PDB file of C-alpha atoms in Angstrom:
ATOM      1  CA  UNK A   2      66.228  85.285 132.181  1.00  0.00           C
ATOM      2  CA  UNK A   3      65.987  82.038 134.798  1.00  0.00           C
ATOM      3  CA  UNK A   4      68.021  79.102 133.785  1.00  0.00           C
ATOM      4  CA  UNK A   5      68.475  75.867 136.101  1.00  0.00           C
ATOM      5  CA  UNK A   6      69.792  72.491 135.475  1.00  0.00           C
ATOM      6  CA  UNK A   7      68.800  69.481 137.491  1.00  0.00           C
ATOM      7  CA  UNK A   8      70.531  66.166 137.801  1.00  0.00           C
ATOM      8  CA  UNK A   9      68.701  62.955 136.760  1.00  0.00           C
ATOM      9  CA  UNK A  10      68.157  60.147 138.710  1.00  0.00           C
ATOM     10  CA  UNK A  11      71.073  57.411 139.342  1.00  0.00           C
ATOM     11  CA  UNK A  12      69.256  54.802 136.785  1.00  0.00           C
ATOM     12  CA  UNK A  13      69.131  57.419 134.176  1.00  0.00           C
ATOM     13  CA  UNK A  14      72.358  58.975 134.298  1.00  0.00           C
ATOM     14  CA  UNK A  15      73.868  56.516 131.658  1.00  0.00           C
ATOM     15  CA  UNK A  16      71.437  58.363 129.084  1.00  0.00           C
ATOM     16  CA  UNK A  17      70.346  61.774 130.793  1.00  0.00           C
ATOM     17  CA  UNK A  18      73.015  64.552 131.204  1.00  0.00           C
ATOM     18  CA  UNK A  19      70.483  66.894 132.859  1.00  0.00           C
ATOM     19  CA  UNK A  20      66.854  68.297 132.868  1.00  0.00           C
ATOM     20  CA  UNK A  21      66.780  72.027 132.617  1.00  0.00           C
ATOM     21  CA  UNK A  22      64.133  74.437 132.952  1.00  0.00           C
ATOM     22  CA  UNK A  23      64.073  78.160 131.639  1.00  0.00           C
ATOM     23  CA  UNK A  24      62.054  81.463 132.078  1.00  0.00           C
ATOM     24  CA  UNK A  25      62.924  83.987 129.274  1.00  0.00           C
ATOM     25  CA  UNK A  26      61.478  87.071 127.870  1.00  0.00           C
ATOM     26  CA  UNK A  27      62.049  87.915 124.225  1.00  0.00           C
ATOM     27  CA  UNK A  28      61.933  91.643 123.329  1.00  0.00           C
ATOM     28  CA  UNK A  29      61.928  93.273 119.863  1.00  0.00           C
ATOM     29  CA  UNK A  30      65.673  94.442 120.639  1.00  0.00           C
ATOM     30  CA  UNK A  31      66.521  90.420 121.659  1.00  0.00           C
ATOM     31  CA  UNK A  32      63.681  88.506 119.400  1.00  0.00           C
ATOM     32  CA  UNK A  33      65.559  85.262 118.812  1.00  0.00           C
ATOM     33  CA  UNK A  34      67.605  82.382 120.077  1.00  0.00           C
ATOM     34  CA  UNK A  35      70.165  80.929 118.149  1.00  0.00           C
ATOM     35  CA  UNK A  36      70.912  76.811 118.891  1.00  0.00           C
ATOM     36  CA  UNK A  37      74.277  75.691 117.617  1.00  0.00           C
ATOM     37  CA  UNK A  38      75.255  71.844 117.247  1.00  0.00           C
ATOM     38  CA  UNK A  39      76.651  70.499 120.508  1.00  0.00           C
ATOM     39  CA  UNK A  40      76.278  66.472 120.445  1.00  0.00           C
ATOM     40  CA  UNK A  41      73.361  66.428 122.831  1.00  0.00           C
ATOM     41  CA  UNK A  42      69.604  65.662 122.112  1.00  0.00           C
ATOM     42  CA  UNK A  43      66.858  68.003 123.656  1.00  0.00           C
ATOM     43  CA  UNK A  44      63.457  67.196 124.459  1.00  0.00           C
ATOM     44  CA  UNK A  45      61.968  70.403 124.776  1.00  0.00           C
ATOM     45  CA  UNK A  46      58.157  71.875 126.397  1.00  0.00           C
ATOM     46  CA  UNK A  47      57.616  74.903 126.110  1.00  0.00           C
ATOM     47  CA  UNK A  48      54.596  76.242 128.261  1.00  0.00           C
ATOM     48  CA  UNK A  49      54.629  80.159 126.923  1.00  0.00           C
ATOM     49  CA  UNK A  50      54.872  81.642 123.916  1.00  0.00           C
ATOM     50  CA  UNK A  51      55.442  79.504 120.687  1.00  0.00           C
ATOM     51  CA  UNK A  52      59.139  79.671 118.990  1.00  0.00           C
ATOM     52  CA  UNK A  53      59.206  80.024 115.217  1.00  0.00           C
ATOM     53  CA  UNK A  54      61.546  78.439 113.109  1.00  0.00           C
ATOM     54  CA  UNK A  55      63.455  80.904 111.024  1.00  0.00           C
ATOM     55  CA  UNK A  56      65.116  80.009 107.909  1.00  0.00           C
ATOM     56  CA  UNK A  57      66.013  82.813 105.064  1.00  0.00           C
ATOM     57  CA  UNK A  58      63.836  82.846 102.104  1.00  0.00           C
ATOM     58  CA  UNK A  59      60.860  80.757 103.723  1.00  0.00           C
ATOM     59  CA  UNK A  60      58.299  81.998 106.090  1.00  0.00           C
ATOM     60  CA  UNK A  61      58.868  81.195 110.044  1.00  0.00           C
ATOM     61  CA  UNK A  62      57.265  77.735 110.995  1.00  0.00           C
ATOM     62  CA  UNK A  63      55.622  77.809 114.552  1.00  0.00           C
ATOM     63  CA  UNK A  64      56.927  75.233 116.516  1.00  0.00           C
ATOM     64  CA  UNK A  65      54.635  73.034 118.598  1.00  0.00           C
ATOM     65  CA  UNK A  66      54.562  72.711 122.326  1.00  0.00           C
ATOM     66  CA  UNK A  67      57.117  69.862 122.196  1.00  0.00           C
ATOM     67  CA  UNK A  68      59.951  69.609 120.151  1.00  0.00           C
ATOM     68  CA  UNK A  69      63.010  66.943 119.784  1.00  0.00           C
ATOM     69  CA  UNK A  70      66.000  69.092 118.756  1.00  0.00           C
ATOM     70  CA  UNK A  71      68.492  66.112 117.283  1.00  0.00           C
ATOM     71  CA  UNK A  72      71.876  66.027 116.284  1.00  0.00           C
ATOM     72  CA  UNK A  73      71.507  68.947 113.584  1.00  0.00           C
ATOM     73  CA  UNK A  74      74.441  70.174 111.921  1.00  0.00           C
ATOM     74  CA  UNK A  75      74.163  73.912 111.526  1.00  0.00           C
ATOM     75  CA  UNK A  76      72.846  76.549 113.595  1.00  0.00           C
ATOM     76  CA  UNK A  77      68.906  76.752 114.008  1.00  0.00           C
ATOM     77  CA  UNK A  78      67.667  80.363 114.626  1.00  0.00           C
ATOM     78  CA  UNK A  79      64.219  80.608 116.696  1.00  0.00           C
ATOM     79  CA  UNK A  80      61.986  83.804 117.031  1.00  0.00           C
ATOM     80  CA  UNK A  81      59.756  84.255 119.976  1.00  0.00           C
ATOM     81  CA  UNK A  82      57.236  87.171 120.693  1.00  0.00           C
ATOM     82  CA  UNK A  83      57.107  87.481 124.509  1.00  0.00           C
ATOM     83  CA  UNK A  84      58.030  84.694 127.158  1.00  0.00           C
ATOM     84  CA  UNK A  85      58.389  81.293 127.341  1.00  0.00           C
ATOM     85  CA  UNK A  86      58.550  78.795 129.942  1.00  0.00           C
ATOM     86  CA  UNK A  87      60.524  75.577 129.279  1.00  0.00           C
ATOM     87  CA  UNK A  88      60.621  72.314 130.759  1.00  0.00           C
ATOM     88  CA  UNK A  89      63.753  69.899 128.842  1.00  0.00           C
ATOM     89  CA  UNK A  90      65.514  67.129 129.004  1.00  0.00           C
ATOM     90  CA  UNK A  91      69.170  66.995 127.698  1.00  0.00           C
ATOM     91  CA  UNK A  92      70.216  63.474 126.820  1.00  0.00           C
ATOM     92  CA  UNK A  93      73.310  62.197 125.650  1.00  0.00           C
ATOM     93  CA  UNK A  94      73.774  61.670 121.835  1.00  0.00           C
ATOM     94  CA  UNK A  95      73.250  57.632 122.473  1.00  0.00           C
ATOM     95  CA  UNK A  96      70.647  58.046 125.277  1.00  0.00           C
ATOM     96  CA  UNK A  97      67.533  59.393 123.320  1.00  0.00           C
ATOM     97  CA  UNK A  98      66.388  55.970 121.469  1.00  0.00           C
ATOM     98  CA  UNK A  99      65.086  53.883 124.312  1.00  0.00           C
ATOM     99  CA  UNK A 100      62.927  56.691 125.404  1.00  0.00           C
ATOM    100  CA  UNK A 101      62.004  58.070 121.663  1.00  0.00           C
ATOM    101  CA  UNK A 102      62.530  55.218 119.730  1.00  0.00           C
ATOM    102  CA  UNK A 103      59.196  56.038 117.027  1.00  0.00           C
ATOM    103  CA  UNK A 104      61.114  59.051 116.376  1.00  0.00           C
ATOM    104  CA  UNK A 105      64.472  57.430 115.730  1.00  0.00           C
ATOM    105  CA  UNK A 106      64.547  58.753 112.201  1.00  0.00           C
ATOM    106  CA  UNK A 107      64.373  62.547 113.570  1.00  0.00           C
ATOM    107  CA  UNK A 108      66.819  62.147 116.413  1.00  0.00           C
ATOM    108  CA  UNK A 109      69.404  63.123 113.904  1.00  0.00           C
ATOM    109  CA  UNK A 110      67.555  66.514 112.952  1.00  0.00           C
ATOM    110  CA  UNK A 111      64.765  68.743 114.504  1.00  0.00           C
ATOM    111  CA  UNK A 112      61.586  66.977 114.912  1.00  0.00           C
ATOM    112  CA  UNK A 113      57.970  68.371 115.811  1.00  0.00           C
ATOM    113  CA  UNK A 114      55.685  65.471 115.435  1.00  0.00           C
ATOM    114  CA  UNK A 115      56.068  63.219 118.605  1.00  0.00           C
ATOM    115  CA  UNK A 116      52.780  62.008 119.336  1.00  0.00           C
ATOM    116  CA  UNK A 117      49.952  61.843 121.878  1.00  0.00           C
ATOM    117  CA  UNK A 118      52.506  60.661 124.482  1.00  0.00           C
ATOM    118  CA  UNK A 119      54.215  63.740 124.658  1.00  0.00           C
ATOM    119  CA  UNK A 120      51.323  65.811 124.545  1.00  0.00           C
ATOM    120  CA  UNK A 121      50.088  64.208 127.206  1.00  0.00           C
ATOM    121  CA  UNK A 122      52.700  64.990 129.591  1.00  0.00           C
ATOM    122  CA  UNK A 123      52.810  68.144 128.821  1.00  0.00           C
ATOM    123  CA  UNK A 124      49.288  68.408 129.828  1.00  0.00           C
ATOM    124  CA  UNK A 125      49.696  66.821 133.002  1.00  0.00           C
ATOM    125  CA  UNK A 126      52.762  68.819 134.108  1.00  0.00           C
ATOM    126  CA  UNK A 127      51.299  72.623 132.638  1.00  0.00           C
ATOM    127  CA  UNK A 128      49.433  73.644 135.636  1.00  0.00           C
ATOM    128  CA  UNK A 129      52.230  73.489 137.957  1.00  0.00           C
ATOM    129  CA  UNK A 130      54.463  75.250 135.328  1.00  0.00           C
ATOM    130  CA  UNK A 131      51.828  78.164 135.265  1.00  0.00           C
ATOM    131  CA  UNK A 132      52.235  78.208 138.688  1.00  0.00           C
ATOM    132  CA  UNK A 133      56.124  78.602 138.605  1.00  0.00           C
ATOM    133  CA  UNK A 134      56.384  75.108 140.528  1.00  0.00           C
ATOM    134  CA  UNK A 135      59.204  73.233 138.298  1.00  0.00           C
ATOM    135  CA  UNK A 136      59.540  70.733 140.928  1.00  0.00           C
ATOM    136  CA  UNK A 137      56.774  68.642 140.088  1.00  0.00           C
ATOM    137  CA  UNK A 138      57.299  68.550 136.370  1.00  0.00           C
ATOM    138  CA  UNK A 139      60.564  67.465 136.627  1.00  0.00           C
ATOM    139  CA  UNK A 140      59.458  64.436 138.624  1.00  0.00           C
ATOM    140  CA  UNK A 141      56.824  63.717 136.293  1.00  0.00           C
ATOM    141  CA  UNK A 142      59.108  63.751 133.525  1.00  0.00           C
ATOM    142  CA  UNK A 143      61.538  61.689 135.459  1.00  0.00           C
ATOM    143  CA  UNK A 144      59.009  59.317 136.533  1.00  0.00           C
ATOM    144  CA  UNK A 145      57.972  58.578 132.957  1.00  0.00           C
ATOM    145  CA  UNK A 146      61.652  58.232 131.331  1.00  0.00           C
ATOM    146  CA  UNK A 147      62.128  55.587 134.258  1.00  0.00           C
ATOM    147  CA  UNK A 148      58.911  53.771 133.213  1.00  0.00           C
ATOM    148  CA  UNK A 149      59.900  53.622 129.893  1.00  0.00           C
ATOM    149  CA  UNK A 150      63.848  52.398 130.622  1.00  0.00           C
ATOM    150  CA  UNK A 151      62.226  49.610 132.285  1.00  0.00           C
ATOM    151  CA  UNK A 152      60.648  48.071 129.346  1.00  0.00           C
ATOM    152  CA  UNK A 153      63.243  49.454 126.721  1.00  0.00           C
ATOM    153  CA  UNK A 154      65.033  46.537 124.578  1.00  0.00           C
ATOM    154  CA  UNK A 155      67.780  48.709 123.021  1.00  0.00           C
ATOM    155  CA  UNK A 156      70.882  47.230 123.859  1.00  0.00           C
ATOM    156  CA  UNK A 157      73.123  50.364 123.880  1.00  0.00           C
ATOM    157  CA  UNK A 158      76.651  49.324 126.008  1.00  0.00           C
ATOM    158  CA  UNK A 159      79.014  48.972 123.312  1.00  0.00           C
ATOM    159  CA  UNK A 160      78.070  52.146 121.477  1.00  0.00           C
ATOM    160  CA  UNK A 161      77.474  54.113 124.792  1.00  0.00           C
ATOM    161  CA  UNK A 162      81.352  52.915 125.721  1.00  0.00           C
ATOM    162  CA  UNK A 163      82.227  54.740 122.290  1.00  0.00           C
ATOM    163  CA  UNK A 164      80.298  57.749 122.360  1.00  0.00           C
ATOM    164  CA  UNK A 165      81.277  57.916 126.271  1.00  0.00           C
ATOM    165  CA  UNK A 166      84.519  58.050 125.339  1.00  0.00           C
ATOM    166  CA  UNK A 167      84.141  60.825 122.429  1.00  0.00           C
ATOM    167  CA  UNK A 168      82.746  62.827 125.140  1.00  0.00           C
ATOM    168  CA  UNK A 169      85.528  62.470 127.792  1.00  0.00           C
ATOM    169  CA  UNK A 170      88.265  63.018 124.977  1.00  0.00           C
ATOM    170  CA  UNK A 171      86.464  66.149 123.649  1.00  0.00           C
ATOM    171  CA  UNK A 172      85.853  64.778 120.481  1.00  0.00           C
ATOM    172  CA  UNK A 173      89.577  63.678 120.001  1.00  0.00           C
ATOM    173  CA  UNK A 174      89.520  59.771 119.294  1.00  0.00           C
ATOM    174  CA  UNK A 175      90.213  57.848 116.050  1.00  0.00           C
ATOM    175  CA  UNK A 176      87.551  55.316 114.852  1.00  0.00           C
ATOM    176  CA  UNK A 177      89.709  52.548 114.878  1.00  0.00           C
ATOM    177  CA  UNK A 178      90.875  53.016 118.203  1.00  0.00           C
ATOM    178  CA  UNK A 179      87.091  53.239 119.248  1.00  0.00           C
ATOM    179  CA  UNK A 180      86.423  50.264 117.435  1.00  0.00           C
ATOM    180  CA  UNK A 181      89.213  48.256 119.084  1.00  0.00           C
ATOM    181  CA  UNK A 182      87.934  49.389 122.879  1.00  0.00           C
ATOM    182  CA  UNK A 183      84.323  48.162 121.943  1.00  0.00           C
ATOM    183  CA  UNK A 184      85.943  44.617 120.334  1.00  0.00           C
ATOM    184  CA  UNK A 185      84.291  45.583 117.059  1.00  0.00           C
ATOM    185  CA  UNK A 186      85.625  46.182 113.582  1.00  0.00           C
ATOM    186  CA  UNK A 187      85.933  49.538 112.473  1.00  0.00           C
ATOM    187  CA  UNK A 188      82.918  48.810 110.243  1.00  0.00           C
ATOM    188  CA  UNK A 189      80.741  47.186 112.642  1.00  0.00           C
ATOM    189  CA  UNK A 190      80.896  50.115 115.141  1.00  0.00           C
ATOM    190  CA  UNK A 191      80.079  52.352 111.952  1.00  0.00           C
ATOM    191  CA  UNK A 192      77.202  50.868 111.437  1.00  0.00           C
ATOM    192  CA  UNK A 193      76.196  50.582 115.078  1.00  0.00           C
ATOM    193  CA  UNK A 194      76.718  53.845 116.225  1.00  0.00           C
ATOM    194  CA  UNK A 195      74.425  55.018 113.122  1.00  0.00           C
ATOM    195  CA  UNK A 196      71.801  52.907 114.000  1.00  0.00           C
ATOM    196  CA  UNK A 197      71.702  54.066 117.552  1.00  0.00           C
ATOM    197  CA  UNK A 198      73.018  57.693 117.436  1.00  0.00           C
ATOM    198  CA  UNK A 199      71.818  58.632 113.683  1.00  0.00           C
ATOM    199  CA  UNK A 200      75.136  60.328 113.006  1.00  0.00           C
ATOM    200  CA  UNK A 201      78.512  58.598 112.197  1.00  0.00           C
ATOM    201  CA  UNK A 202      81.191  58.772 114.891  1.00  0.00           C
ATOM    202  CA  UNK A 203      83.151  61.454 113.171  1.00  0.00           C
ATOM    203  CA  UNK A 204      80.330  63.626 113.017  1.00  0.00           C
ATOM    204  CA  UNK A 205      79.318  63.577 116.688  1.00  0.00           C
ATOM    205  CA  UNK A 206      83.103  64.140 117.295  1.00  0.00           C
ATOM    206  CA  UNK A 207      83.484  67.062 115.365  1.00  0.00           C
ATOM    207  CA  UNK A 208      80.073  68.202 117.192  1.00  0.00           C
ATOM    208  CA  UNK A 209      81.442  67.562 120.758  1.00  0.00           C
ATOM    209  CA  UNK A 210      85.112  69.178 119.999  1.00  0.00           C
ATOM    210  CA  UNK A 211      83.178  71.918 118.417  1.00  0.00           C
ATOM    211  CA  UNK A 212      80.903  73.010 121.419  1.00  0.00           C
ATOM    212  CA  UNK A 213      83.835  72.682 123.677  1.00  0.00           C
ATOM    213  CA  UNK A 214      85.737  75.342 121.474  1.00  0.00           C
ATOM    214  CA  UNK A 215      82.297  77.356 121.756  1.00  0.00           C
ATOM    215  CA  UNK A 216      82.162  77.125 125.211  1.00  0.00           C
ATOM    216  CA  UNK A 217      85.827  77.904 125.953  1.00  0.00           C
ATOM    217  CA  UNK A 218      85.687  81.015 123.399  1.00  0.00           C
ATOM    218  CA  UNK A 219      82.060  82.419 125.423  1.00  0.00           C
ATOM    219  CA  UNK A 220      83.711  82.720 128.705  1.00  0.00           C
ATOM    220  CA  UNK A 221      87.130  83.635 127.623  1.00  0.00           C
ATOM    221  CA  UNK A 222      87.036  85.216 124.155  1.00  0.00           C
ATOM    222  CA  UNK A 223      90.487  86.660 124.575  1.00  0.00           C
ATOM    223  CA  UNK A 224      92.466  83.528 124.550  1.00  0.00           C
ATOM    224  CA  UNK A 225      94.794  82.585 121.863  1.00  0.00           C
ATOM    225  CA  UNK A 226      92.853  80.506 118.849  1.00  0.00           C
ATOM    226  CA  UNK A 227      96.301  78.919 117.592  1.00  0.00           C
ATOM    227  CA  UNK A 228      96.708  77.375 121.330  1.00  0.00           C
ATOM    228  CA  UNK A 229      93.149  76.698 121.254  1.00  0.00           C
ATOM    229  CA  UNK A 230      92.975  74.859 118.272  1.00  0.00           C
ATOM    230  CA  UNK A 231      96.431  72.739 119.100  1.00  0.00           C
ATOM    231  CA  UNK A 232      95.017  71.863 122.296  1.00  0.00           C
ATOM    232  CA  UNK A 233      91.553  70.317 120.656  1.00  0.00           C
ATOM    233  CA  UNK A 234      93.798  68.080 118.358  1.00  0.00           C
ATOM    234  CA  UNK A 235      93.349  70.585 115.002  1.00  0.00           C
ATOM    235  CA  UNK A 236      96.725  70.037 112.535  1.00  0.00           C
ATOM    236  CA  UNK A 237      96.338  73.414 111.253  1.00  0.00           C
ATOM    237  CA  UNK A 238      94.664  76.741 111.653  1.00  0.00           C
ATOM    238  CA  UNK A 239      92.888  76.437 108.831  1.00  0.00           C
ATOM    239  CA  UNK A 240      91.108  73.140 109.239  1.00  0.00           C
ATOM    240  CA  UNK A 241      90.036  74.771 112.832  1.00  0.00           C
ATOM    241  CA  UNK A 242      88.755  77.796 111.070  1.00  0.00           C
ATOM    242  CA  UNK A 243      86.745  75.668 108.254  1.00  0.00           C
ATOM    243  CA  UNK A 244      85.206  73.193 110.967  1.00  0.00           C
ATOM    244  CA  UNK A 245      83.942  75.896 113.200  1.00  0.00           C
ATOM    245  CA  UNK A 246      82.720  78.161 110.274  1.00  0.00           C
ATOM    246  CA  UNK A 247      80.723  75.176 109.047  1.00  0.00           C
ATOM    247  CA  UNK A 248      79.279  74.335 112.222  1.00  0.00           C
ATOM    248  CA  UNK A 249      78.390  78.122 113.219  1.00  0.00           C
ATOM    249  CA  UNK A 250      78.444  79.856 110.431  1.00  0.00           C
ATOM    250  CA  UNK A 251      80.981  82.542 111.390  1.00  0.00           C
ATOM    251  CA  UNK A 252      84.823  82.008 111.873  1.00  0.00           C
ATOM    252  CA  UNK A 253      86.068  81.549 115.587  1.00  0.00           C
ATOM    253  CA  UNK A 254      87.367  85.358 115.337  1.00  0.00           C
ATOM    254  CA  UNK A 255      83.968  86.307 114.502  1.00  0.00           C
ATOM    255  CA  UNK A 256      82.210  84.596 117.287  1.00  0.00           C
ATOM    256  CA  UNK A 257      85.146  85.508 119.967  1.00  0.00           C
ATOM    257  CA  UNK A 258      84.039  89.402 118.952  1.00  0.00           C
ATOM    258  CA  UNK A 259      80.448  88.543 119.401  1.00  0.00           C
ATOM    259  CA  UNK A 260      81.752  87.160 122.884  1.00  0.00           C
ATOM    260  CA  UNK A 261      83.251  90.356 123.770  1.00  0.00           C
ATOM    261  CA  UNK A 262      80.682  92.479 123.175  1.00  0.00           C
ATOM    262  CA  UNK A 263      78.351  90.511 124.900  1.00  0.00           C
ATOM    263  CA  UNK A 264      80.577  90.492 127.788  1.00  0.00           C
ATOM    264  CA  UNK A 265      80.701  94.300 127.651  1.00  0.00           C
ATOM    265  CA  UNK A 266      76.829  94.510 127.718  1.00  0.00           C
ATOM    266  CA  UNK A 267      76.401  92.149 130.604  1.00  0.00           C
ATOM    267  CA  UNK A 268      79.217  93.625 132.822  1.00  0.00           C
ATOM    268  CA  UNK A 269      77.568  94.115 136.523  1.00  0.00           C
ATOM    269  CA  UNK A 270      75.256  91.217 135.804  1.00  0.00           C
ATOM    270  CA  UNK A 271      77.235  88.343 136.728  1.00  0.00           C
ATOM    271  CA  UNK A 272      74.092  86.177 137.595  1.00  0.00           C
ATOM    272  CA  UNK A 273      72.709  85.926 134.014  1.00  0.00           C
ATOM    273  CA  UNK A 274      73.354  82.726 132.558  1.00  0.00           C
ATOM    274  CA  UNK A 275      72.745  81.957 128.832  1.00  0.00           C
ATOM    275  CA  UNK A 276      71.543  78.498 127.806  1.00  0.00           C
ATOM    276  CA  UNK A 277      72.744  78.948 124.092  1.00  0.00           C
ATOM    277  CA  UNK A 278      75.068  81.925 122.941  1.00  0.00           C
ATOM    278  CA  UNK A 279      72.327  84.866 122.070  1.00  0.00           C
ATOM    279  CA  UNK A 280      72.383  85.793 118.201  1.00  0.00           C
ATOM    280  CA  UNK A 281      73.708  89.222 118.893  1.00  0.00           C
ATOM    281  CA  UNK A 282      71.899  91.007 116.598  1.00  0.00           C
ATOM    282  CA  UNK A 283      71.706  87.902 113.962  1.00  0.00           C
ATOM    283  CA  UNK A 284      68.072  87.130 113.082  1.00  0.00           C
TER     284      UNK A 284
END
């Protein structure tokens, strides 16, 4: 698998965390990708084999070339047969709206109907991706976003301040403190935050805190779960376990065991980087 992140132009850095590209071959042994909630919005263009959204009890649903991965609340599992070539934009939770205002109702979930604009953009960059040239596609996507930002009318200043505070504090901020920092009442903050981000401040804080825990356990699965829970602001272990399991569909201990197994498997392959945690047999 080849995965690389790219910093956005300075004019986009209040909205876009990074651009990223990925090439990956899915095999019968590893046929799926599990995407857990992480507090970001991803605009993904796929120029390879299609992903298929897998949900228990219903037929797999094939994904189009362009999808918007919003602020989902449960892990999503995508199956694939073959190789994918992805060009993607990772927006901050508050950052996608000026570029995707028509899809605002979908920013809090998985959106698969993005319209002609993004299909045409994908068509423009497809020849470059076919030649394994990712520099030109990234420049085209970046220029397109800058053009949209110049004509955007959405005022995000106060909500950006609040959401950025949640990111910097790893989700450990009280709504009353956020409201005071933004010179808003708690009710005003809740309403404006939902209008822009499509989830409540509490829900975003929860996703951010979960992603921090997930990353820490991914790279150091042997660390103390009790100490990690305390560091991330949980008052008791039961709350920590319950929050994590609701977003990951397994406990922190179960997730740590999966990460130990993956590290054992990948010893001697230090150059491998995962975008999301592999499914480790969960399909």
